[in-house]
Coordinates of C-alpha atoms in Angstrom, one line a residue:
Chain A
X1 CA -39.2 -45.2 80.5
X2 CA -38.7 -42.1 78.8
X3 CA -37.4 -38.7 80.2
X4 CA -39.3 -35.3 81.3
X5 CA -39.3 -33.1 78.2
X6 CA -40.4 -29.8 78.3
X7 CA -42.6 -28.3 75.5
X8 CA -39.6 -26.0 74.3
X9 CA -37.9 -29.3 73.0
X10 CA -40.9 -30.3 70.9
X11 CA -39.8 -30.1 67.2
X12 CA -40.4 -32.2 64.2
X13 CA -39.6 -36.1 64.4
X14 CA -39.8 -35.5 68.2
X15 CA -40.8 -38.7 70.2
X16 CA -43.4 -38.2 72.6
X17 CA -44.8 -40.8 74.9
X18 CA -48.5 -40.6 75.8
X19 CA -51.1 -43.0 77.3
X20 CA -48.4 -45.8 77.0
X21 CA -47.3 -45.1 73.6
X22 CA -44.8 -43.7 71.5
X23 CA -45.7 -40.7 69.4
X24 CA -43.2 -39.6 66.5
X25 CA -44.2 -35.6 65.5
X26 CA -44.9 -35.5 62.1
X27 CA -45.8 -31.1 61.6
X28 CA -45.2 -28.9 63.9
X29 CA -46.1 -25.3 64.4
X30 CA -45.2 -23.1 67.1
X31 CA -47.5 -19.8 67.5
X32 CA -47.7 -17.3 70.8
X33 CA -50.4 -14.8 70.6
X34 CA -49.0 -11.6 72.3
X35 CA -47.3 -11.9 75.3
X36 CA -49.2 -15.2 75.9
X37 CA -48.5 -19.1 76.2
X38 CA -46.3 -20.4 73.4
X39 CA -48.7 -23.1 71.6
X40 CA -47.2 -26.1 70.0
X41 CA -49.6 -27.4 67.5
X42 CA -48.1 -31.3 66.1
X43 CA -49.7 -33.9 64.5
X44 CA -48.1 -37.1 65.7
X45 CA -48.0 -40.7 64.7
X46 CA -48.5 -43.8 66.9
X47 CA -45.1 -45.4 66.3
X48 CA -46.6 -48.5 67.0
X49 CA -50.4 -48.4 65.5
X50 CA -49.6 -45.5 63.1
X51 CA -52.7 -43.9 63.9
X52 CA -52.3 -39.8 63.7
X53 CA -53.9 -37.5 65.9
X54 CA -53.6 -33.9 66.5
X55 CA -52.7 -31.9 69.9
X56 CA -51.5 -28.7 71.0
X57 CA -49.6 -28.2 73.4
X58 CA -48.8 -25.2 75.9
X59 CA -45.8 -23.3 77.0
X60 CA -45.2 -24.8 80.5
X61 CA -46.6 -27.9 79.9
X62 CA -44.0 -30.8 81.0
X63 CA -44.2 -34.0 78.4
X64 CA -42.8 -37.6 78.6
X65 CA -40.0 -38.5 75.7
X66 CA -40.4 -41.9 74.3
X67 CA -37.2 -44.2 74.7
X68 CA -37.5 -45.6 71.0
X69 CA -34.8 -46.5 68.7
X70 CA -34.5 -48.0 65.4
X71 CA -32.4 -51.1 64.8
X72 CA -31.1 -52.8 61.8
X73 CA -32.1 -56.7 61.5
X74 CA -31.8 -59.7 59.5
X75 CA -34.7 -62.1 59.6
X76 CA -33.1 -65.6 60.4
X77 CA -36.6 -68.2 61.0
X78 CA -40.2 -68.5 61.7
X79 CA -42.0 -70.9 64.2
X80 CA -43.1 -71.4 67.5
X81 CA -45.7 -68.1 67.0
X82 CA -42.9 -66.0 66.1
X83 CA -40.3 -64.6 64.0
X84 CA -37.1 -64.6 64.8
X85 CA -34.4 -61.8 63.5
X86 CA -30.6 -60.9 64.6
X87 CA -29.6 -57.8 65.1
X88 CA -26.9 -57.2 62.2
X89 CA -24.7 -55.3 64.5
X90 CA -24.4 -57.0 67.9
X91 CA -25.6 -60.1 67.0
X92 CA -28.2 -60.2 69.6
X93 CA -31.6 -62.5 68.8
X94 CA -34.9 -60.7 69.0
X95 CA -38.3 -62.6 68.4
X96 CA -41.4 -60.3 66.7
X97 CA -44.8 -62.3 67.7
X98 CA -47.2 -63.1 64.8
X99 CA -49.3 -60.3 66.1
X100 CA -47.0 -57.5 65.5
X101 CA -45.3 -58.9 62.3
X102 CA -48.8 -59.3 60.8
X103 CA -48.9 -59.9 56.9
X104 CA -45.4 -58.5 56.7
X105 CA -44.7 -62.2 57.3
X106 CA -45.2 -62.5 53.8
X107 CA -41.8 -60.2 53.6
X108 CA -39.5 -62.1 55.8
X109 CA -36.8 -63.1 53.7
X110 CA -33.4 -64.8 54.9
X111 CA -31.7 -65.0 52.0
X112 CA -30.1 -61.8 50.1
X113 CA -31.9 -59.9 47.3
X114 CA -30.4 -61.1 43.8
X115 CA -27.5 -58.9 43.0
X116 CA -26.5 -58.4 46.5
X117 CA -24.4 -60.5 49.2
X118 CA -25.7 -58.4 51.9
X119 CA -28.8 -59.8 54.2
X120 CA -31.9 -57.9 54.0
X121 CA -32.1 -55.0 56.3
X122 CA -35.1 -54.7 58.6
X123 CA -35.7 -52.0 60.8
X124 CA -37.1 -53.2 63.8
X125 CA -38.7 -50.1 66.4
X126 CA -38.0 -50.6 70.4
X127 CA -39.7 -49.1 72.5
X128 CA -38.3 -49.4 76.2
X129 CA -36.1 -52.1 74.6
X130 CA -39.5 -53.7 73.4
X131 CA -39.6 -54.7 69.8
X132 CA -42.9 -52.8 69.1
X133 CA -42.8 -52.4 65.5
X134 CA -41.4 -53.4 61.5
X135 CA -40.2 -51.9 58.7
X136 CA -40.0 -54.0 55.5
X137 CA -38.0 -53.0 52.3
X138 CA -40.4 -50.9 50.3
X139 CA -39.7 -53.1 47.3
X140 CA -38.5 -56.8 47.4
X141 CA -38.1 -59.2 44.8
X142 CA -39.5 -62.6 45.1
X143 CA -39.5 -66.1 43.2
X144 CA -43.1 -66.9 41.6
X145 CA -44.0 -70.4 42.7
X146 CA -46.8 -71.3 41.7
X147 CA -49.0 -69.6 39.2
X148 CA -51.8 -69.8 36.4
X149 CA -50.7 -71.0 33.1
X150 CA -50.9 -67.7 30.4
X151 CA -54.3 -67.6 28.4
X152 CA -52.6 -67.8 24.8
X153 CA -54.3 -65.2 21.9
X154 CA -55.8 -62.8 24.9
X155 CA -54.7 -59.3 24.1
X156 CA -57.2 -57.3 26.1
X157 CA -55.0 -55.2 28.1
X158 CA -55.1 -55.1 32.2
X159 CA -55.7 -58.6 32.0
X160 CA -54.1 -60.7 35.2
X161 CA -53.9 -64.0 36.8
X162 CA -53.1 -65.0 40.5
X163 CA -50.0 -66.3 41.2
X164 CA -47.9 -67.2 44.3
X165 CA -44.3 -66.4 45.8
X166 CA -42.3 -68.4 47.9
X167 CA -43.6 -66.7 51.1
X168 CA -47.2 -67.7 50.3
X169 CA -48.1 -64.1 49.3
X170 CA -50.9 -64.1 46.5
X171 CA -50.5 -61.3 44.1
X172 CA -52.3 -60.7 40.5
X173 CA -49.6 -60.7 37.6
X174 CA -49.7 -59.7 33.8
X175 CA -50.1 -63.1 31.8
X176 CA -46.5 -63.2 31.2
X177 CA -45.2 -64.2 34.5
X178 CA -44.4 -67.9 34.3
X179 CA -43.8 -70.2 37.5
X180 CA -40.0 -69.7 38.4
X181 CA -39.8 -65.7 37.4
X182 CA -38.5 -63.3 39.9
X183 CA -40.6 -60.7 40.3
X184 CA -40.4 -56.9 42.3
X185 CA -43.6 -56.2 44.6
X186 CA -44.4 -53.5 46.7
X187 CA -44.3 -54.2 50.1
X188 CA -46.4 -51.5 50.8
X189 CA -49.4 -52.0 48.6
X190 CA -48.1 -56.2 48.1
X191 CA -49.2 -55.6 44.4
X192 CA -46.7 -56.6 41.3
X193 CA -44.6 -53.9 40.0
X194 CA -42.2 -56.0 37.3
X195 CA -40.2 -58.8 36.0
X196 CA -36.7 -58.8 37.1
X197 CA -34.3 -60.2 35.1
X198 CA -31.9 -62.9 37.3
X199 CA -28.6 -64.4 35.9
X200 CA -28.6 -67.3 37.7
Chain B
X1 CA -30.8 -6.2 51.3
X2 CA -32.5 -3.7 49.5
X3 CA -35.5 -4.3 50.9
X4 CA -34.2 -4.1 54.3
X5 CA -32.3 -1.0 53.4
X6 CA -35.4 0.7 51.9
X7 CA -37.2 -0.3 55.5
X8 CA -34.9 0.8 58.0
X9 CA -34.5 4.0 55.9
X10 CA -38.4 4.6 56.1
X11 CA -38.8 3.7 59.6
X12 CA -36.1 6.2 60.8
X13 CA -37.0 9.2 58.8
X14 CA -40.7 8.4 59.5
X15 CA -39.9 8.7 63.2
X16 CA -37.4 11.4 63.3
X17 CA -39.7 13.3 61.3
X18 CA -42.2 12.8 64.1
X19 CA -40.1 14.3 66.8
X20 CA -38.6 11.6 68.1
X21 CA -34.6 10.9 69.2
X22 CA -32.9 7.9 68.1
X23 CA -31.0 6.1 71.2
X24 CA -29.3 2.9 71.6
X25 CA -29.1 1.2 75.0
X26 CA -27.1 -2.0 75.8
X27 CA -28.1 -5.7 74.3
X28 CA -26.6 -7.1 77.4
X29 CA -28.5 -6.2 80.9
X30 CA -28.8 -7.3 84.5
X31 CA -32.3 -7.9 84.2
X32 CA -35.1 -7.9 81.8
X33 CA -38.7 -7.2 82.0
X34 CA -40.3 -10.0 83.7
X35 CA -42.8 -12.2 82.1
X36 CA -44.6 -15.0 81.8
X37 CA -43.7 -16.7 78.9
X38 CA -40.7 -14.5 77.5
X39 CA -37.8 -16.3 78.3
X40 CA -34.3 -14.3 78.1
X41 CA -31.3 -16.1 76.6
X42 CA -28.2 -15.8 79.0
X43 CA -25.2 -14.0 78.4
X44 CA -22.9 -14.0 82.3
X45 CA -22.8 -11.9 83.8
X46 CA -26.2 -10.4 82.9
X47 CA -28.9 -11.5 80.1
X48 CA -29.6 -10.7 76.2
X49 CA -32.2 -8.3 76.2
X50 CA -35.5 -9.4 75.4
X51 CA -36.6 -6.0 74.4
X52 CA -34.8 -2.5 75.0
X53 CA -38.3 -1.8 77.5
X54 CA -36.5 -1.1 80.8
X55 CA -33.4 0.4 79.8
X56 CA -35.2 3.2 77.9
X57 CA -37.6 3.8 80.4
X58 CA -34.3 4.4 82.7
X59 CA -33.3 6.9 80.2
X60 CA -36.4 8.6 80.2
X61 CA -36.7 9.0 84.0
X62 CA -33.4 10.4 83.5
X63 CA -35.2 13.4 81.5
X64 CA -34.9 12.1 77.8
X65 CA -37.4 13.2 75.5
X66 CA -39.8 11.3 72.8
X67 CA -37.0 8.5 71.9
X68 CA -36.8 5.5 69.8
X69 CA -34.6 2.6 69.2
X70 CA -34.2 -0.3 66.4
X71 CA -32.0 -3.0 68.2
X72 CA -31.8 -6.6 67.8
X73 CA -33.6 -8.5 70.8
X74 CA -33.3 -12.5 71.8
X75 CA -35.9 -14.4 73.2
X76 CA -35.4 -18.4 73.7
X77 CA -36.9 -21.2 72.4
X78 CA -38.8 -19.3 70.0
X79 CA -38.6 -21.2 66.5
X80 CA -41.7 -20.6 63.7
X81 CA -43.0 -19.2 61.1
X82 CA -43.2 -16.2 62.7
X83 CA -41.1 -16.3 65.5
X84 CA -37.1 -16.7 66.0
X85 CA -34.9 -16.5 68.7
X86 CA -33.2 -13.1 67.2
X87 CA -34.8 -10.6 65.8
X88 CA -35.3 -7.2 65.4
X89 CA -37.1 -4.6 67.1
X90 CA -38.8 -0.8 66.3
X91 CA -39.3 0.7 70.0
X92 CA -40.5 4.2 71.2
X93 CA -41.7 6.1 73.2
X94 CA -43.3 9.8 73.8
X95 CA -43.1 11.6 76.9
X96 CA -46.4 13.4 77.8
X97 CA -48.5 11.3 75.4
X98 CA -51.0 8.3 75.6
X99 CA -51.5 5.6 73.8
X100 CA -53.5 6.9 70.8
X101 CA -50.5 8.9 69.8
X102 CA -48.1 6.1 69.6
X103 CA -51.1 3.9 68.1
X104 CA -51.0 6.7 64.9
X105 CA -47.3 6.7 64.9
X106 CA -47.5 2.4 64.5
X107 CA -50.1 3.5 61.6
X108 CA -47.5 6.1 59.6
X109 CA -44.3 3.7 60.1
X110 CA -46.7 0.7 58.3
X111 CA -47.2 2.5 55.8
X112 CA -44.0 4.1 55.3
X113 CA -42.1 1.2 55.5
X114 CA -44.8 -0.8 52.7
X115 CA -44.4 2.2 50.6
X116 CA -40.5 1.7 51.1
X117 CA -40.3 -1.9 50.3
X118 CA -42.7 -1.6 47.3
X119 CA -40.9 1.0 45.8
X120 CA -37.8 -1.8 45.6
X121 CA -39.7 -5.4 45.4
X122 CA -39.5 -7.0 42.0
X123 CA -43.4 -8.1 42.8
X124 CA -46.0 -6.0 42.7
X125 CA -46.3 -4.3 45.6
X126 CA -48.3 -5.4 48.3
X127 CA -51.2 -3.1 49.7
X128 CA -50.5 -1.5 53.5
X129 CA -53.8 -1.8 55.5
X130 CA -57.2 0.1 53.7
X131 CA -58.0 1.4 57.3
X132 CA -57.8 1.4 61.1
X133 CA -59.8 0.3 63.3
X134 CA -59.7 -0.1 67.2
X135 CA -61.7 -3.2 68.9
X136 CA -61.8 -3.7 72.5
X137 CA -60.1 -6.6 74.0
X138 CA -62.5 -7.6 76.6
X139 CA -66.1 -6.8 74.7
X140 CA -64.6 -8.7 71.7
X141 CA -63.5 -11.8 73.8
X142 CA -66.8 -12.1 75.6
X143 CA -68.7 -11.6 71.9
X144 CA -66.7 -14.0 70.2
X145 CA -66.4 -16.6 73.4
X146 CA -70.4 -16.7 73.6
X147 CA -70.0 -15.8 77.7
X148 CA -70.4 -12.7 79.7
X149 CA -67.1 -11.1 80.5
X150 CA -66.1 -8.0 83.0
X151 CA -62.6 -8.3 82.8
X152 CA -61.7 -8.0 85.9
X153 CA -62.7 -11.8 87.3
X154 CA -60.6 -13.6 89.6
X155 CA -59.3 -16.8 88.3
X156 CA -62.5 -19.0 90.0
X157 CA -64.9 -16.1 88.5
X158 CA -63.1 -16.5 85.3
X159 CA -63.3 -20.6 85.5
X160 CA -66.9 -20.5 85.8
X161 CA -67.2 -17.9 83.3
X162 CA -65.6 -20.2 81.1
X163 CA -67.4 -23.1 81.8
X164 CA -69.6 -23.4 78.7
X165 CA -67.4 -23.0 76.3
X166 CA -64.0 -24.4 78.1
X167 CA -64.4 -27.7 75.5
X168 CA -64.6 -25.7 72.7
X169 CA -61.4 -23.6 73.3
X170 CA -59.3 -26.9 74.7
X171 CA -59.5 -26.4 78.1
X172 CA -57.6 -23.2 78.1
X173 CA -56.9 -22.7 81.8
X174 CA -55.6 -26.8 81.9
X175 CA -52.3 -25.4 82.8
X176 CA -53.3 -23.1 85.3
X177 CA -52.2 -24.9 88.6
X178 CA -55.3 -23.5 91.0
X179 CA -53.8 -25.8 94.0
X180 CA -50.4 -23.6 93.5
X181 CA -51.8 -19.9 93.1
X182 CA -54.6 -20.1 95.1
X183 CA -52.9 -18.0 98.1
X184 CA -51.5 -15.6 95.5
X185 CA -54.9 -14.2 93.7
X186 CA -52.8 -11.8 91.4
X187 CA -50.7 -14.4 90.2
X188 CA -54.0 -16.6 90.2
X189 CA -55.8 -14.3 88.2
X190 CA -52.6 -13.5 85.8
X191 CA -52.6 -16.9 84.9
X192 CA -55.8 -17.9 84.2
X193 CA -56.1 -14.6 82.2
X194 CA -52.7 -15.1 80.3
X195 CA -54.2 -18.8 79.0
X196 CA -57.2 -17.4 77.9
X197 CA -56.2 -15.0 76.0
X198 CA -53.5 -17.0 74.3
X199 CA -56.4 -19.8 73.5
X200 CA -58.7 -17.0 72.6
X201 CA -56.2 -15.7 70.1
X202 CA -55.7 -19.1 68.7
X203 CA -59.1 -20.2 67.9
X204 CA -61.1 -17.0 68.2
X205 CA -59.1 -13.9 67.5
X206 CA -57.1 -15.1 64.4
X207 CA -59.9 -16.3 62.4
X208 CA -61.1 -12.7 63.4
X209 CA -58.4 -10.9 61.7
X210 CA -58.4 -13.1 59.3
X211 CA -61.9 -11.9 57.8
X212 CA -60.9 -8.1 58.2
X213 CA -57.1 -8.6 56.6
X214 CA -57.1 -5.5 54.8
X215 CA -57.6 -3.7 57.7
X216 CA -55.2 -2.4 60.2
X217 CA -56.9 -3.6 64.0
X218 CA -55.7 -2.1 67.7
X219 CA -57.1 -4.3 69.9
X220 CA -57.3 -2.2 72.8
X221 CA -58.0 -2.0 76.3
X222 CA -56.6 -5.1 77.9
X223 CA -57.9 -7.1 80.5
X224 CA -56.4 -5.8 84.2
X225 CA -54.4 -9.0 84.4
X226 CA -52.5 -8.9 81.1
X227 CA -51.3 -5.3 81.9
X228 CA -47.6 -6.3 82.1
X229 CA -45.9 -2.6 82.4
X230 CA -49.2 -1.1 81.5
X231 CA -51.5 1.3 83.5
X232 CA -54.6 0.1 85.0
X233 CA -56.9 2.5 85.5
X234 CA -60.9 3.3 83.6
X235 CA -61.7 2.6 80.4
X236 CA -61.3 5.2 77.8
X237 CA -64.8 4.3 76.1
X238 CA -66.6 3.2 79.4
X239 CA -65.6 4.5 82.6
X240 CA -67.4 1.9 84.4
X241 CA -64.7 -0.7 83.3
X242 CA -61.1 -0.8 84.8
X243 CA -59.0 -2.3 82.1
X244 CA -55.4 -2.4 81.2
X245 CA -54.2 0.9 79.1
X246 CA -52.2 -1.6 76.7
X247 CA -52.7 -2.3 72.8
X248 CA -51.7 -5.2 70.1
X249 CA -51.5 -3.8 66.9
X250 CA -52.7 -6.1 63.8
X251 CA -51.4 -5.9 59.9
X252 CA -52.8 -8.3 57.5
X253 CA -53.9 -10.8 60.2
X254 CA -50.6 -10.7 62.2
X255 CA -49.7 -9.3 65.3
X256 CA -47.3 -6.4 64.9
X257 CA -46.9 -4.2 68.0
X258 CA -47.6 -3.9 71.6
X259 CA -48.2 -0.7 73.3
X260 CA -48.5 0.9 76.8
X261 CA -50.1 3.8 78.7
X262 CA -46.8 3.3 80.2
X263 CA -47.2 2.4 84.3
X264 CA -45.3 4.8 86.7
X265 CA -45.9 3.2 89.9
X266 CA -42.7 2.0 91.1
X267 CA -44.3 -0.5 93.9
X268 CA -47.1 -1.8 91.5
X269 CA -44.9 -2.4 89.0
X270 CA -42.5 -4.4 91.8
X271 CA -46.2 -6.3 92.5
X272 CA -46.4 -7.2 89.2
X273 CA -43.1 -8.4 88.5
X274 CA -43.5 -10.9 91.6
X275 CA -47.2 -11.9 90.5
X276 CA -45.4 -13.1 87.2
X277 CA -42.5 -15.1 89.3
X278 CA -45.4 -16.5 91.6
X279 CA -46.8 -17.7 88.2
X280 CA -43.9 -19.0 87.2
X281 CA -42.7 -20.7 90.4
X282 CA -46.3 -22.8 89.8
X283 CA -45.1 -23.8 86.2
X284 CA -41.9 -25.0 87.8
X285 CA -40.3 -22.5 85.7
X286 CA -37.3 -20.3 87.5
X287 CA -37.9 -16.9 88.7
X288 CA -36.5 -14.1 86.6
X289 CA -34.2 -11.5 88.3
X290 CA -35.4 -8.3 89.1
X291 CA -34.2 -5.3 87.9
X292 CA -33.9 -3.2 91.2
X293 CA -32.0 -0.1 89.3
X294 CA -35.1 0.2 87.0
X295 CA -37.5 0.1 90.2
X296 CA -35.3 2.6 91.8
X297 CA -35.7 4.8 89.3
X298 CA -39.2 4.3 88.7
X299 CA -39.3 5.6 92.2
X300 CA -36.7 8.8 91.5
X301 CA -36.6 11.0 90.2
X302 CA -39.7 8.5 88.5
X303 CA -40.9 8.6 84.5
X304 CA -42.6 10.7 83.3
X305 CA -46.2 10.4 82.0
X306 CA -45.4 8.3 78.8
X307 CA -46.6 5.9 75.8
X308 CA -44.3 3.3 74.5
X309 CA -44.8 0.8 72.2
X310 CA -42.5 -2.3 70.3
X311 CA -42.7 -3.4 66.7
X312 CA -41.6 -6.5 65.3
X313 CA -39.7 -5.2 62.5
X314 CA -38.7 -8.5 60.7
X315 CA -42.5 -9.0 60.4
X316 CA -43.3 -5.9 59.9
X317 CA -40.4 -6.8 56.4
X318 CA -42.3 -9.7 55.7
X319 CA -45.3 -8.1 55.6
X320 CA -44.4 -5.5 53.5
X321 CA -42.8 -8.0 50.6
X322 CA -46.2 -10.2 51.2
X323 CA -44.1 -13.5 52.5
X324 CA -45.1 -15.9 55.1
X325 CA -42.4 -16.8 57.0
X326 CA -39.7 -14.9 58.8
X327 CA -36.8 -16.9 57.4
X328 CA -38.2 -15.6 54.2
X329 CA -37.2 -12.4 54.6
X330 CA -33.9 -12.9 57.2
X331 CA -30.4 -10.8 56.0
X332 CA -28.5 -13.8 56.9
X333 CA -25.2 -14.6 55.5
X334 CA -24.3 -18.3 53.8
X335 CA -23.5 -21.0 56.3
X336 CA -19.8 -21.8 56.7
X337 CA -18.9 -24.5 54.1

């Protein structure tokens, strides 16, 4: 459980608990009309849900702080309805259910990123030493496995064809993306963003 | 600097020029006025002042004529756009006056000290206020609420008053604990007043200014509750109405000053000061200390008949060089490397 906080301690990238959930403050305005109530105007995210909502609070208000903290993971396995990553620091073996990991499943990669000999870094979010949320690389680049054969002679331009990587993700690549090419996506939008050259 | 130069240059020749002494009293103190929601930053064995209020007023019983002051003051917890922990502030007051006379006074230093900065700003200059005008506090809140307001409710009273339009405003008495003040109808009535009129201001009164920010505004004539170290007594306009003898100045939208009809009583202003402790003993906020030397002298040989008022001076800067936030504007020196 979190601590009492008092409204004097808000500030930005604050974490507030309310109704059960952890808040992060995103903006955060302090006004006090005359020689009135200090009002604390955030906008706050749902660490967990990321939905944003607005609230104001007022001086002598009491609030709850929300015991969350960011850890550093490597993703070992799926199976069994869950995924299963180590914390890269202690060792210690955390499983993520399907529901929280989501399609960031497609993501979950145990091997390093070419170039590096470093296991990919996931943040995982506790709250009250609950694994309540994930944070994938922004960009990661994947092997193409299956994909379309290239049209020969098309040059319309914007033209695409499905294609798969190894986690089963589905993305839409230009025509020149053969099976066997690694290629970057973005996590965030899980669209193509380009070839990347590997020396195997 | 320049700017700052040019402004504390205008605002004490504008102010000498007006009659009035230049004092300085001590940033450290025993005590400091006691409010709600002003909380004073410690310094053992005593406190920073939060304004220079009571020891001038001391100085003043003590048979000192029309005096001002331009002193730093701290006040914790206070981080924003317009608001930080230290800063600076314009305070005076005029012995055998009344509020109008230190409301001109606010007028001539704003436009001294934006004819002062202007004359040194690389930017074209930015306009002082067109005009003046005065609104009163409790006719205005009741117009722009939508409800019928006296002024002088009770915190229930108020409550019910409120009712129609308490979604609207956010609940604005939420944090009023009824089951705590209820034995203590001052305090009662100080808070549920003191979180209106900070809600009000919010949603109501800003967006007020806001369409009238060429003009300088006085809201005037306080609500009884909100008199702090104000005199209660009938209204100037309507002597039907008791109201608080204290003003905010405006300037461009902002609040700028905040001015008494300075209260003499030395057992009403003991009153008040517990009301405020009562209110914050329900917030689970500590009590303030007293300041029993002030009291005493309040008592004997007593102050005179007197208007004060304070002026946020780094806002008052900012306004003047047409910036939006106080770290804008700050003479601070480079952090350490």
């Amino acid at each position: 459980m979190g601590s009492v906080m008092d409204v004097s301690e808000l500030k930005k990238n604050a974490k507030v608990e309310m109704d059960g959930h952890p808040y992060v403050v995103t903006e955060f305005q302090f006004v006090k009309p005359g020689k009135g109530q200090g009002l604390y105007k955030c906008k706050l995210k749902n660490m967990i849900t990321g939905a944003v909502l607005d609230r104001t609070w007022r001086s002598g208000e009491k609030l709850e702080s929300a015991n969350v903290d960011s850890r550093t993971m490597q993703f070992l396995f799926s199976g069994g309805g869950a995924h299963t990553f180590m914390d890269s620091a202690n060792y210690e073996q955390v499983e993520l259910s399907e529901d929280l990991v989501g399609d960031d499943k497609y993501f979950l990669l145990d091997a390093p990123q070419p170039g590096s000999d470093q296991p990919i870094a996931y943040n995982v979010l506790f709250y009250n030493n609950r694994p309540v949320g994930l944070d994938v690389p922004s960009h990661l680049v994947m092997e193409v496995t299956e994909c379309e054969p290239g049209v020969k002679g098309d040059t319309a331009t914007n033209v695409t064809k499905g294609a798969t990587v190894q986690t089963g993700l589905e993305v839409q690549v230009p025509l020149f993306i053969k099976q066997g090419d690694m290629i970057k996506i973005d996590t965030r939008s899980k669209s193509y963003v380009e070839r990347v050259n590997v020396n195997k | 600097m320049a700017v700052w130069d040019a402004a504390l240059r205008a605002v004490r020749s504008e102010l000498r020029g007006r009659g009035l002494a230049e004092v300085l009293t001590p940033l450290r103190l025993p005590a400091v006025a006691v409010e709600p929601f002003i909380e004073p930053i410690a310094a053992p064995p005593g406190l920073l002042a939060t304004s220079p209020e009571l020891p001038m007023k001391r100085l003043l019983c003590r048979g000192a004529p029309s005096i001002f002051q331009v002193t730093p003051c701290f006040r914790a917890a206070e981080h924003g756009d317009l608001h930080r922990e230290e800063f600076h502030m314009v305070e005076w007051y005029r012995v055998a006056a009344d509020a109008p006379a230190v409301r001109g006074d606010v007028e001539r230093v704003v436009e001294a000290v934006f004819e002062a900065v202007a004359g040194v700003l690389p930017e074209p200059p930015v306009a002082p206020p067109r005009a003046w005008i005065e609104a009163q506090a409790v006719p205005l809140m009741a117009e722009t609420l939508g409800v019928t307001l006296r002024g002088d409710e009770d915190a229930p009273a108020l409550r019910a008053a409120l009712r129609p339009v308490s979604a609207r405003l956010g609940d604005p008495l939420a944090t009023v604990r009824d089951d705590r003040l209820a034995t203590s109808p001052r305090a009662h009535a100080l808070a549920a007043w003191t979180a209106l009129f900070s809600a009000w201001c919010d949603v109501e009164l800003d967006p007020w200014l806001a369409a009238r920010r060429d003009t300088g505004v006085h809201l005037v004539e306080l609500p009884p509750a909100l008199a702090a170290l104000s005199e209660v007594a009938a209204s100037e306009r309507d002597a039907t109405r008791t109201v608080a003898h204290r003003f905010e100045s405006h300037v461009h939208g902002r609040e700028l000053a905040n001015g008494y009809r300075e209260l003499r009583d030395a057992d009403e202003q003991r009153r008040r000061f517990a009301d405020v402790n009562a209110l914050r003993a329900s917030l689970d906020e500590p009590a303030l200390p007293v300041d029993e030397a002030f009291l005493e002298d309040l008592r004997a040989p007593g102050l005179p008949p007197c208007a004060g008022v304070a002026l946020g001076l780094d806002r008052l800067v900012l306004l003047a060089c047409g910036r939006r936030r106080l770290a804008d504007v700050a003479l601070e020196l480079p952090a350490a490397p």
